[in-house]
Amino acid sequence: NAGVTQTPKFQVLKTGQSMTLQCAQDMNHNSMYWYRQDPGMGLRLIYYSASEGTTDKGEVPNGYNVSRLNKREFSLRLESAAPSQTSVYFCASRNPPQGSEQYFGPGTRLTVT
Amino acid sequence: AQSVTQLGSHVSVSEGALVLLRCNYSSSVPPYLFWYVQYPNQGLQLLLKYTSAATLVKGINGFEAEFKKSETSFHLTKPSAHMSDAAEYFCAVSDRLHNQGGKLIFGQGTELSVKP
């Protein structure tokens, strides 16, 4: 099992450009998440999908959109990148029950100039 | 709203010394609690979790944590630090009652350095 995979690993964008970060999991998990990690701020939830067909905003959704393409895949789109979106992005997944842990991908390091 | 605070953004210990990383949470009902570790340029890996069984939880790599309701704390300890323990550690909470989708709230992280 590959677990949670993310592409690309690194990306440099210019302000105003768009891009999609891809995430896939092979553990048959129901729930998937997108976080961003910034120094001194821990991980902050951008969007999540509790189950296939549903998506909800997290703590910092502005400037992002998501698509739960199927049970395996959950993508994050930046429509018009801004320097404030320079960050490391992590995808995660989990299954019920309550209290079960999330499994994380290796991350995508995004720089917006 | 729930929150979690990790005291100390950087902790430095000598190899063989006790490791103590502090985590306090704010919640009206004891939440689910997690410690994750992140090695450089990697994703997060679960160290241990507290759900509702024993208050002393043992995890991987010799780490353990004790849930103390009266102190709203879930501090992470390891009796003897190893060089390979150098990493960033995150405490996280998950609401036990009102949490569709199992969302996590993370602390700011503590970077652990181990001196030879």
mmCIF file of N, CA and C in Angstrom, chain A:
data_model
loop_
_atom_site.group_PDB
_atom_site.id
_atom_site.type_symbol
_atom_site.label_atom_id
_atom_site.label_comp_id
_atom_site.label_asym_id
_atom_site.label_seq_id
_atom_site.Cartn_x
_atom_site.Cartn_y
_atom_site.Cartn_z
ATOM 1 N N ASN A 1 0.826 -1.198 0.000
ATOM 2 C CA ASN A 1 0.000 0.000 0.000
ATOM 3 C C ASN A 1 0.865 1.254 0.000
ATOM 4 N N ALA A 2 0.545 2.214 -0.898
ATOM 5 C CA ALA A 2 1.277 3.469 -0.934
ATOM 6 C C ALA A 2 0.799 4.412 0.156
ATOM 7 N N GLY A 3 -0.418 4.216 0.682
ATOM 8 C CA GLY A 3 -0.952 5.117 1.690
ATOM 9 C C GLY A 3 -1.557 6.350 1.039
ATOM 10 N N VAL A 4 -1.087 7.533 1.458
ATOM 11 C CA VAL A 4 -1.548 8.796 0.888
ATOM 12 C C VAL A 4 -0.440 9.368 0.008
ATOM 13 N N THR A 5 -0.757 9.621 -1.237
ATOM 14 C CA THR A 5 0.234 10.185 -2.155
ATOM 15 C C THR A 5 -0.201 11.573 -2.594
ATOM 16 N N GLN A 6 0.767 12.442 -2.831
ATOM 17 C CA GLN A 6 0.503 13.817 -3.252
ATOM 18 C C GLN A 6 1.406 14.176 -4.425
ATOM 19 N N THR A 7 0.837 14.888 -5.372
ATOM 20 C CA THR A 7 1.631 15.432 -6.478
ATOM 21 C C THR A 7 1.221 16.865 -6.734
ATOM 22 N N PRO A 8 2.169 17.747 -7.128
ATOM 23 C CA PRO A 8 3.614 17.477 -7.177
ATOM 24 C C PRO A 8 4.244 17.570 -5.799
ATOM 25 N N LYS A 9 5.530 17.330 -5.698
ATOM 26 C CA LYS A 9 6.257 17.497 -4.433
ATOM 27 C C LYS A 9 6.672 18.949 -4.228
ATOM 28 N N PHE A 10 7.014 19.602 -5.313
ATOM 29 C CA PHE A 10 7.441 21.002 -5.261
ATOM 30 C C PHE A 10 6.774 21.762 -6.409
ATOM 31 N N GLN A 11 6.483 23.047 -6.186
ATOM 32 C CA GLN A 11 5.906 23.866 -7.239
ATOM 33 C C GLN A 11 6.219 25.324 -6.972
ATOM 34 N N VAL A 12 6.598 26.034 -8.016
ATOM 35 C CA VAL A 12 6.780 27.483 -7.929
ATOM 36 C C VAL A 12 5.794 28.132 -8.886
ATOM 37 N N LEU A 13 5.018 29.060 -8.374
ATOM 38 C CA LEU A 13 4.022 29.767 -9.183
ATOM 39 C C LEU A 13 4.301 31.264 -9.138
ATOM 40 N N LYS A 14 3.842 31.944 -10.153
ATOM 41 C CA LYS A 14 3.834 33.397 -10.106
ATOM 42 C C LYS A 14 2.473 33.862 -9.604
ATOM 43 N N THR A 15 2.444 35.017 -8.977
ATOM 44 C CA THR A 15 1.187 35.575 -8.491
ATOM 45 C C THR A 15 0.165 35.615 -9.622
ATOM 46 N N GLY A 16 -1.047 35.125 -9.311
ATOM 47 C CA GLY A 16 -2.126 35.126 -10.289
ATOM 48 C C GLY A 16 -2.274 33.825 -11.060
ATOM 49 N N GLN A 17 -1.255 32.991 -11.054
ATOM 50 C CA GLN A 17 -1.365 31.703 -11.740
ATOM 51 C C GLN A 17 -2.256 30.750 -10.954
ATOM 52 N N SER A 18 -2.748 29.742 -11.639
ATOM 53 C CA SER A 18 -3.591 28.742 -10.981
ATOM 54 C C SER A 18 -2.905 27.381 -11.022
ATOM 55 N N MET A 19 -3.300 26.517 -10.106
ATOM 56 C CA MET A 19 -2.794 25.154 -10.130
ATOM 57 C C MET A 19 -3.676 24.265 -9.249
ATOM 58 N N THR A 20 -3.554 22.970 -9.466
ATOM 59 C CA THR A 20 -4.287 21.981 -8.690
ATOM 60 C C THR A 20 -3.306 21.033 -8.037
ATOM 61 N N LEU A 21 -3.461 20.851 -6.729
ATOM 62 C CA LEU A 21 -2.687 19.866 -5.992
ATOM 63 C C LEU A 21 -3.513 18.580 -5.923
ATOM 64 N N GLN A 22 -2.856 17.477 -6.231
ATOM 65 C CA GLN A 22 -3.549 16.196 -6.283
ATOM 66 C C GLN A 22 -3.238 15.361 -5.052
ATOM 67 N N CYS A 23 -4.241 14.628 -4.590
ATOM 68 C CA CYS A 23 -4.080 13.725 -3.452
ATOM 69 C C CYS A 23 -4.866 12.458 -3.722
ATOM 70 N N ALA A 24 -4.258 11.316 -3.417
ATOM 71 C CA ALA A 24 -4.956 10.044 -3.562
ATOM 72 C C ALA A 24 -4.581 9.126 -2.415
ATOM 73 N N GLN A 25 -5.549 8.314 -1.981
ATOM 74 C CA GLN A 25 -5.284 7.338 -0.916
ATOM 75 C C GLN A 25 -5.812 5.978 -1.353
ATOM 76 N N ASP A 26 -5.081 4.939 -0.944
ATOM 77 C CA ASP A 26 -5.443 3.575 -1.348
ATOM 78 C C ASP A 26 -5.866 2.736 -0.148
ATOM 79 N N MET A 27 -6.340 3.383 0.913
ATOM 80 C CA MET A 27 -6.721 2.687 2.138
ATOM 81 C C MET A 27 -8.242 2.580 2.274
ATOM 82 N N ASN A 28 -8.973 2.965 1.252
ATOM 83 C CA ASN A 28 -10.435 2.910 1.248
ATOM 84 C C ASN A 28 -11.041 3.772 2.375
ATOM 85 N N HIS A 29 -10.392 4.883 2.665
ATOM 86 C CA HIS A 29 -10.874 5.765 3.714
ATOM 87 C C HIS A 29 -12.033 6.623 3.231
ATOM 88 N N ASN A 30 -12.950 6.915 4.151
ATOM 89 C CA ASN A 30 -14.100 7.748 3.813
ATOM 90 C C ASN A 30 -13.769 9.231 3.802
ATOM 91 N N SER A 31 -12.973 9.676 4.788
ATOM 92 C CA SER A 31 -12.745 11.108 4.989
ATOM 93 C C SER A 31 -11.365 11.518 4.500
ATOM 94 N N MET A 32 -11.314 12.720 3.918
ATOM 95 C CA MET A 32 -10.040 13.263 3.434
ATOM 96 C C MET A 32 -9.939 14.742 3.785
ATOM 97 N N TYR A 33 -8.717 15.234 3.912
ATOM 98 C CA TYR A 33 -8.470 16.568 4.452
ATOM 99 C C TYR A 33 -7.323 17.248 3.698
ATOM 100 N N TRP A 34 -7.389 18.577 3.641
ATOM 101 C CA TRP A 34 -6.274 19.387 3.175
ATOM 102 C C TRP A 34 -5.893 20.368 4.273
ATOM 103 N N TYR A 35 -4.573 20.379 4.591
ATOM 104 C CA TYR A 35 -4.016 21.293 5.577
ATOM 105 C C TYR A 35 -2.904 22.119 4.910
ATOM 106 N N ARG A 36 -2.632 23.270 5.523
ATOM 107 C CA ARG A 36 -1.423 23.992 5.193
ATOM 108 C C ARG A 36 -0.586 24.144 6.460
ATOM 109 N N GLN A 37 0.736 24.087 6.288
ATOM 110 C CA GLN A 37 1.642 24.189 7.421
ATOM 111 C C GLN A 37 2.537 25.398 7.231
ATOM 112 N N ASP A 38 2.494 26.292 8.186
ATOM 113 C CA ASP A 38 3.328 27.486 8.171
ATOM 114 C C ASP A 38 4.125 27.533 9.468
ATOM 115 N N PRO A 39 5.347 28.053 9.426
ATOM 116 C CA PRO A 39 6.205 28.069 10.630
ATOM 117 C C PRO A 39 5.510 28.721 11.818
ATOM 118 N N GLY A 40 5.559 28.034 12.956
ATOM 119 C CA GLY A 40 4.999 28.574 14.182
ATOM 120 C C GLY A 40 3.492 28.536 14.289
ATOM 121 N N MET A 41 2.831 27.963 13.268
ATOM 122 C CA MET A 41 1.356 27.957 13.283
ATOM 123 C C MET A 41 0.781 26.555 13.232
ATOM 124 N N GLY A 42 1.613 25.562 13.275
ATOM 125 C CA GLY A 42 1.110 24.201 13.208
ATOM 126 C C GLY A 42 0.464 23.923 11.862
ATOM 127 N N LEU A 43 -0.494 23.031 11.850
ATOM 128 C CA LEU A 43 -1.253 22.726 10.637
ATOM 129 C C LEU A 43 -2.648 23.310 10.783
ATOM 130 N N ARG A 44 -3.110 23.941 9.733
ATOM 131 C CA ARG A 44 -4.448 24.515 9.733
ATOM 132 C C ARG A 44 -5.277 23.895 8.625
ATOM 133 N N LEU A 45 -6.505 23.537 8.967
ATOM 134 C CA LEU A 45 -7.389 22.838 8.034
ATOM 135 C C LEU A 45 -7.948 23.808 7.001
ATOM 136 N N ILE A 46 -7.804 23.453 5.729
ATOM 137 C CA ILE A 46 -8.311 24.298 4.644
ATOM 138 C C ILE A 46 -9.725 23.833 4.265
ATOM 139 N N TYR A 47 -9.859 22.604 3.857
ATOM 140 C CA TYR A 47 -11.122 21.971 3.500
ATOM 141 C C TYR A 47 -11.049 20.504 3.899
ATOM 142 N N TYR A 48 -12.210 19.922 4.053
ATOM 143 C CA TYR A 48 -12.262 18.490 4.275
ATOM 144 C C TYR A 48 -13.479 17.886 3.588
ATOM 145 N N SER A 49 -13.422 16.573 3.450
ATOM 146 C CA SER A 49 -14.514 15.817 2.853
ATOM 147 C C SER A 49 -14.804 14.645 3.777
ATOM 148 N N ALA A 50 -15.911 14.742 4.508
ATOM 149 C CA ALA A 50 -16.238 13.698 5.481
ATOM 150 C C ALA A 50 -16.561 12.380 4.790
ATOM 151 N N SER A 51 -17.113 12.443 3.601
ATOM 152 C CA SER A 51 -17.409 11.241 2.831
ATOM 153 C C SER A 51 -17.493 11.621 1.364
ATOM 154 N N GLU A 52 -17.444 10.626 0.510
ATOM 155 C CA GLU A 52 -17.524 10.881 -0.931
ATOM 156 C C GLU A 52 -18.798 11.656 -1.232
ATOM 157 N N GLY A 53 -18.646 12.743 -1.987
ATOM 158 C CA GLY A 53 -19.797 13.544 -2.362
ATOM 159 C C GLY A 53 -20.037 14.744 -1.480
ATOM 160 N N THR A 54 -19.256 14.904 -0.405
ATOM 161 C CA THR A 54 -19.422 16.059 0.478
ATOM 162 C C THR A 54 -18.084 16.759 0.672
ATOM 163 N N THR A 55 -18.136 18.084 0.756
ATOM 164 C CA THR A 55 -16.958 18.866 1.120
ATOM 165 C C THR A 55 -17.393 20.005 2.034
ATOM 166 N N ASP A 56 -16.513 20.407 2.944
ATOM 167 C CA ASP A 56 -16.826 21.492 3.867
ATOM 168 C C ASP A 56 -15.591 22.332 4.116
ATOM 169 N N LYS A 57 -15.842 23.597 4.465
ATOM 170 C CA LYS A 57 -14.746 24.513 4.754
ATOM 171 C C LYS A 57 -14.131 24.191 6.113
ATOM 172 N N GLY A 58 -12.824 24.428 6.168
ATOM 173 C CA GLY A 58 -12.128 24.333 7.434
ATOM 174 C C GLY A 58 -11.854 25.715 7.995
ATOM 175 N N GLU A 59 -10.708 25.852 8.619
ATOM 176 C CA GLU A 59 -10.357 27.097 9.296
ATOM 177 C C GLU A 59 -9.918 28.197 8.336
ATOM 178 N N VAL A 60 -9.235 27.837 7.234
ATOM 179 C CA VAL A 60 -8.654 28.836 6.332
ATOM 180 C C VAL A 60 -8.984 28.538 4.871
ATOM 181 N N PRO A 61 -10.255 28.589 4.458
ATOM 182 C CA PRO A 61 -10.643 28.185 3.102
ATOM 183 C C PRO A 61 -10.475 29.249 2.023
ATOM 184 N N ASN A 62 -10.301 30.504 2.398
ATOM 185 C CA ASN A 62 -10.303 31.573 1.399
ATOM 186 C C ASN A 62 -9.161 31.420 0.405
ATOM 187 N N GLY A 63 -9.506 31.512 -0.883
ATOM 188 C CA GLY A 63 -8.522 31.402 -1.945
ATOM 189 C C GLY A 63 -8.347 29.984 -2.469
ATOM 190 N N TYR A 64 -9.100 29.043 -1.934
ATOM 191 C CA TYR A 64 -8.973 27.631 -2.320
ATOM 192 C C TYR A 64 -10.329 27.057 -2.704
ATOM 193 N N ASN A 65 -10.285 26.038 -3.551
ATOM 194 C CA ASN A 65 -11.452 25.211 -3.829
ATOM 195 C C ASN A 65 -11.006 23.753 -3.823
ATOM 196 N N VAL A 66 -11.964 22.864 -3.584
ATOM 197 C CA VAL A 66 -11.633 21.441 -3.557
ATOM 198 C C VAL A 66 -12.634 20.663 -4.395
ATOM 199 N N SER A 67 -12.193 19.464 -4.775
ATOM 200 C CA SER A 67 -13.072 18.517 -5.461
ATOM 201 C C SER A 67 -12.794 17.132 -4.919
ATOM 202 N N ARG A 68 -13.859 16.479 -4.457
ATOM 203 C CA ARG A 68 -13.720 15.058 -4.099
ATOM 204 C C ARG A 68 -14.119 14.281 -5.348
ATOM 205 N N LEU A 69 -13.128 13.874 -6.108
ATOM 206 C CA LEU A 69 -13.353 13.291 -7.426
ATOM 207 C C LEU A 69 -14.002 11.918 -7.329
ATOM 208 N N ASN A 70 -13.616 11.160 -6.360
ATOM 209 C CA ASN A 70 -14.162 9.824 -6.080
ATOM 210 C C ASN A 70 -13.698 9.475 -4.670
ATOM 211 N N LYS A 71 -13.877 8.254 -4.234
ATOM 212 C CA LYS A 71 -13.512 7.934 -2.856
ATOM 213 C C LYS A 71 -11.999 8.059 -2.642
ATOM 214 N N ARG A 72 -11.211 7.801 -3.670
ATOM 215 C CA ARG A 72 -9.757 7.800 -3.543
ATOM 216 C C ARG A 72 -9.127 9.182 -3.615
ATOM 217 N N GLU A 73 -9.724 10.095 -4.385
ATOM 218 C CA GLU A 73 -9.010 11.309 -4.759
ATOM 219 C C GLU A 73 -9.677 12.582 -4.260
ATOM 220 N N PHE A 74 -8.845 13.516 -3.813
ATOM 221 C CA PHE A 74 -9.327 14.777 -3.262
ATOM 222 C C PHE A 74 -8.331 15.852 -3.680
ATOM 223 N N SER A 75 -8.766 16.768 -4.555
ATOM 224 C CA SER A 75 -7.835 17.749 -5.097
ATOM 225 C C SER A 75 -8.081 19.130 -4.499
ATOM 226 N N LEU A 76 -7.036 19.924 -4.474
ATOM 227 C CA LEU A 76 -7.084 21.291 -3.943
ATOM 228 C C LEU A 76 -6.658 22.243 -5.049
ATOM 229 N N ARG A 77 -7.482 23.246 -5.332
ATOM 230 C CA ARG A 77 -7.192 24.167 -6.432
ATOM 231 C C ARG A 77 -6.987 25.582 -5.911
ATOM 232 N N LEU A 78 -5.930 26.202 -6.424
ATOM 233 C CA LEU A 78 -5.689 27.620 -6.199
ATOM 234 C C LEU A 78 -6.016 28.332 -7.497
ATOM 235 N N GLU A 79 -7.057 29.133 -7.515
ATOM 236 C CA GLU A 79 -7.511 29.773 -8.753
ATOM 237 C C GLU A 79 -6.608 30.928 -9.167
ATOM 238 N N SER A 80 -6.158 31.707 -8.208
ATOM 239 C CA SER A 80 -5.303 32.860 -8.482
ATOM 240 C C SER A 80 -4.320 32.979 -7.318
ATOM 241 N N ALA A 81 -3.163 32.360 -7.491
ATOM 242 C CA ALA A 81 -2.223 32.229 -6.376
ATOM 243 C C ALA A 81 -1.717 33.593 -5.888
ATOM 244 N N ALA A 82 -1.533 33.666 -4.573
ATOM 245 C CA ALA A 82 -1.001 34.868 -3.926
ATOM 246 C C ALA A 82 0.198 34.474 -3.084
ATOM 247 N N PRO A 83 1.135 35.410 -2.861
ATOM 248 C CA PRO A 83 2.308 35.087 -2.032
ATOM 249 C C PRO A 83 1.939 34.546 -0.653
ATOM 250 N N SER A 84 0.783 34.956 -0.107
ATOM 251 C CA SER A 84 0.355 34.459 1.202
ATOM 252 C C SER A 84 0.012 32.972 1.183
ATOM 253 N N GLN A 85 -0.086 32.400 0.004
ATOM 254 C CA GLN A 85 -0.364 30.967 -0.104
ATOM 255 C C GLN A 85 0.915 30.135 -0.214
ATOM 256 N N THR A 86 2.059 30.782 -0.108
ATOM 257 C CA THR A 86 3.320 30.054 0.003
ATOM 258 C C THR A 86 3.284 29.255 1.298
ATOM 259 N N SER A 87 3.441 27.934 1.183
ATOM 260 C CA SER A 87 3.254 27.075 2.337
ATOM 261 C C SER A 87 3.600 25.640 1.946
ATOM 262 N N VAL A 88 3.533 24.757 2.935
ATOM 263 C CA VAL A 88 3.595 23.332 2.658
ATOM 264 C C VAL A 88 2.194 22.774 2.861
ATOM 265 N N TYR A 89 1.714 22.045 1.875
ATOM 266 C CA TYR A 89 0.345 21.534 1.896
ATOM 267 C C TYR A 89 0.350 20.028 2.124
ATOM 268 N N PHE A 90 -0.471 19.611 3.081
ATOM 269 C CA PHE A 90 -0.579 18.187 3.391
ATOM 270 C C PHE A 90 -2.006 17.708 3.180
ATOM 271 N N CYS A 91 -2.090 16.535 2.611
ATOM 272 C CA CYS A 91 -3.357 15.826 2.479
ATOM 273 C C CYS A 91 -3.364 14.702 3.516
ATOM 274 N N ALA A 92 -4.538 14.383 4.031
ATOM 275 C CA ALA A 92 -4.663 13.305 5.012
ATOM 276 C C ALA A 92 -5.970 12.564 4.775
ATOM 277 N N SER A 93 -6.060 11.364 5.325
ATOM 278 C CA SER A 93 -7.306 10.602 5.230
ATOM 279 C C SER A 93 -7.507 9.798 6.503
ATOM 280 N N ARG A 94 -8.749 9.407 6.737
ATOM 281 C CA ARG A 94 -9.074 8.567 7.900
ATOM 282 C C ARG A 94 -10.395 7.858 7.659
ATOM 283 N N ASN A 95 -10.657 6.876 8.504
ATOM 284 C CA ASN A 95 -11.935 6.173 8.522
ATOM 285 C C ASN A 95 -12.562 6.278 9.900
ATOM 286 N N PRO A 96 -13.871 6.100 10.008
ATOM 287 C CA PRO A 96 -14.479 5.976 11.341
ATOM 288 C C PRO A 96 -13.848 4.793 12.070
ATOM 289 N N PRO A 97 -13.974 4.665 13.387
ATOM 290 C CA PRO A 97 -14.893 5.432 14.220
ATOM 291 C C PRO A 97 -14.294 6.746 14.711
ATOM 292 N N GLN A 98 -15.073 7.431 15.525
ATOM 293 C CA GLN A 98 -14.578 8.633 16.183
ATOM 294 C C GLN A 98 -13.320 8.290 16.958
ATOM 295 N N GLY A 99 -12.346 9.198 16.883
ATOM 296 C CA GLY A 99 -11.106 8.964 17.603
ATOM 297 C C GLY A 99 -10.044 8.252 16.795
ATOM 298 N N SER A 100 -10.366 7.845 15.592
ATOM 299 C CA SER A 100 -9.339 7.203 14.765
ATOM 300 C C SER A 100 -8.410 8.274 14.197
ATOM 301 N N GLU A 101 -7.179 7.845 13.925
ATOM 302 C CA GLU A 101 -6.181 8.834 13.518
ATOM 303 C C GLU A 101 -6.253 9.137 12.033
ATOM 304 N N GLN A 102 -5.675 10.266 11.665
ATOM 305 C CA GLN A 102 -5.522 10.638 10.266
ATOM 306 C C GLN A 102 -4.148 10.181 9.779
ATOM 307 N N TYR A 103 -4.106 9.783 8.503
ATOM 308 C CA TYR A 103 -2.868 9.362 7.847
ATOM 309 C C TYR A 103 -2.480 10.451 6.850
ATOM 310 N N PHE A 104 -1.218 10.861 6.904
ATOM 311 C CA PHE A 104 -0.776 12.013 6.127
ATOM 312 C C PHE A 104 0.074 11.623 4.927
ATOM 313 N N GLY A 105 -0.042 12.435 3.873
ATOM 314 C CA GLY A 105 0.841 12.323 2.729
ATOM 315 C C GLY A 105 2.149 13.032 2.989
ATOM 316 N N PRO A 106 3.081 12.989 2.020
ATOM 317 C CA PRO A 106 4.419 13.562 2.212
ATOM 318 C C PRO A 106 4.479 15.074 2.039
ATOM 319 N N GLY A 107 3.423 15.679 1.511
ATOM 320 C CA GLY A 107 3.396 17.133 1.398
ATOM 321 C C GLY A 107 3.786 17.657 0.037
ATOM 322 N N THR A 108 3.302 18.869 -0.261
ATOM 323 C CA THR A 108 3.679 19.635 -1.451
ATOM 324 C C THR A 108 4.179 20.991 -0.984
ATOM 325 N N ARG A 109 5.411 21.317 -1.376
ATOM 326 C CA ARG A 109 5.986 22.607 -0.997
ATOM 327 C C ARG A 109 5.723 23.595 -2.122
ATOM 328 N N LEU A 110 4.893 24.610 -1.838
ATOM 329 C CA LEU A 110 4.476 25.579 -2.852
ATOM 330 C C LEU A 110 5.056 26.956 -2.534
ATOM 331 N N THR A 111 5.685 27.548 -3.538
ATOM 332 C CA THR A 111 6.190 28.918 -3.415
ATOM 333 C C THR A 111 5.500 29.784 -4.453
ATOM 334 N N VAL A 112 4.950 30.912 -4.015
ATOM 335 C CA VAL A 112 4.303 31.865 -4.923
ATOM 336 C C VAL A 112 5.105 33.155 -4.906
ATOM 337 N N THR A 113 5.611 33.524 -6.069
ATOM 338 C CA THR A 113 6.478 34.721 -6.145
ATOM 339 C C THR A 113 5.737 35.918 -6.728
#
